[in-house]
Amino acid sequence: MKTRARLEGYDLIGDVHGCGATLAALLEKLGYHQRGGVYRHPRRRVIFLGDLIDRGPRIRLAVRIARRMVEEGEAHIVMGNHEVNALAYCHPAPGGLGRDWLREHSPRHNRIIMETLEQYRDHPQEWEDALAWFMDIPLCLERDGLRVVHACWDQPLIDELRLARPDACIDRNFLVDSATPGTRAFRILDRLTRGIHIPLPAGMAIHSGDGYTRRSFRAHFWAEAPCTWGDVVFQPDNLPGELEQRSLSSDERAMLSHYGVDQPPLFIGHYWCEGVPALPAPNIACLDYSAVKFGRLVAYRWSGERRLDADNFTWLSVPREEQTRPRPWEIDLD
Ligand SMILES: [Mn+2]
């Protein structure tokens, strides 16, 4: 048996959202090579930050690449809110919930998962297998001195989750419970995979670049002593009007989590940042740079450092026509 070289570090990869060919190209750029349908690096492993599916042109390819790597021990992955959504959308609701599916098939929810269902339409068994695999993906990871979660590292909730589930994985009961707001399961899934949302004043809305209307904004969790909404907002859309200066109420303050600079390095996705990757805090990197909106598919090459370094970001810009990207070289993933 071949002895593997010592592990030098992890390459963390942000929200892929169906940009499967770009993912293959990014892995090649990072020095991974594909053999027998599995990308491997002699001295490194990948950690995916979740949200493999929805929106992009090669969702099945993205899932296959990630899944093969995870199953072969070449990668780890945490659950994104889009995988949570797919699981709830495709899971029949138990009696008493007053709907057919855990996640209602409303026009808004239909739209979120539309591309995924379309691309799997002629591959129903493959979609069932993908859903079964999503169920096995943990909500967070902590290993070798780093931490990974899709949206928000909330220590009390993570402690609570791990107490019941040391592997940080959900199951069907947990998923069913999470469909009812106010349950612990709802709170844990929502906070870890969707982060903190602060509701806008009544009647106000943000019309986002992605075509959705939102009545809350995304807040981050690393401000030392935040006073205003502007101190915690973390999303590409500006707050309407003068809301940047609005003071955080004590209720809103109580909703926030805080991740201190003395904590281990933390990697998140989710927040579809724009522009050139930058570090929001010395120990936090967000790797979602809107790949599927023709932004960048971003990786961070981590080799054990406690203070992160923006020079360790690597990325590929996503071409407008991802279909024009060469097919990922003879990848035999069937
Ligand atoms: Mn995402």
Coordinates of N, CA, C and O in Angstrom, one line a residue, residues 2-8 30-33 35 39-45 74:
K2 N 0.4 2.2 -0.8 CA 1.2 3.4 -0.9 C 1.0 4.3 0.4 O -0.1 4.5 0.8
T3 N 2.1 4.8 0.9 CA 1.9 5.6 2.1 C 1.7 7.1 1.6 O 2.4 7.5 0.7
R4 N 0.7 7.7 2.2 CA 0.5 9.1 1.7 C 1.5 10.0 2.4 O 1.8 9.9 3.5
A5 N 1.8 11.1 1.6 CA 2.7 12.1 2.2 C 2.0 12.8 3.3 O 0.7 12.7 3.4
R6 N 2.7 13.5 4.1 CA 2.1 14.2 5.2 C 1.1 15.3 4.7 O 1.4 15.9 3.7
L7 N 0.0 15.4 5.4 CA -1.0 16.4 5.0 C -0.4 17.8 5.3 O -0.1 18.2 6.4
E8 N -0.4 18.7 4.2 CA 0.2 20.0 4.4 C -0.9 21.0 4.7 O -0.6 22.1 5.2
L30 N -5.4 24.4 -8.4 CA -4.9 24.2 -7.1 C -3.9 23.0 -7.0 O -3.4 22.6 -5.9
G31 N -3.8 22.3 -8.1 CA -2.8 21.1 -8.2 C -3.5 19.8 -7.9 O -2.8 18.8 -7.7
Y32 N -4.8 19.7 -8.0 CA -5.5 18.5 -7.9 C -5.6 17.8 -9.3 O -5.7 18.5 -10.3
H33 N -5.5 16.5 -9.3 CA -5.6 15.8 -10.6 C -6.6 14.7 -10.5 O -6.8 14.1 -9.5
R35 N -8.3 11.2 -11.3 CA -8.1 9.9 -11.8 C -9.3 9.1 -11.4 O -9.7 9.1 -10.2
Y39 N -10.8 13.7 -7.9 CA -9.7 14.7 -7.8 C -8.9 14.5 -6.5 O -9.5 14.4 -5.5
R40 N -7.6 14.4 -6.7 CA -6.8 14.2 -5.5 C -5.6 15.1 -5.6 O -5.1 15.5 -6.7
H41 N -5.1 15.4 -4.4 CA -3.8 16.1 -4.3 C -2.9 15.3 -3.4 O -3.4 14.7 -2.4
P42 N -1.6 15.2 -3.7 CA -0.8 14.3 -2.9 C -0.7 14.7 -1.4 O -0.4 13.9 -0.5
R43 N -0.8 16.0 -1.2 CA -0.5 16.5 0.2 C -1.6 17.4 0.8 O -1.4 18.0 1.8
R44 N -2.7 17.6 0.0 CA -3.7 18.5 0.5 C -5.1 17.9 0.4 O -5.3 16.9 -0.3
R45 N -6.1 18.4 1.2 CA -7.5 18.0 1.1 C -8.3 19.3 0.9 O -7.9 20.4 1.3
E74 N -10.8 12.5 0.1 CA -10.0 13.6 -0.4 C -10.6 15.0 0.0 O -10.0 16.0 -0.3

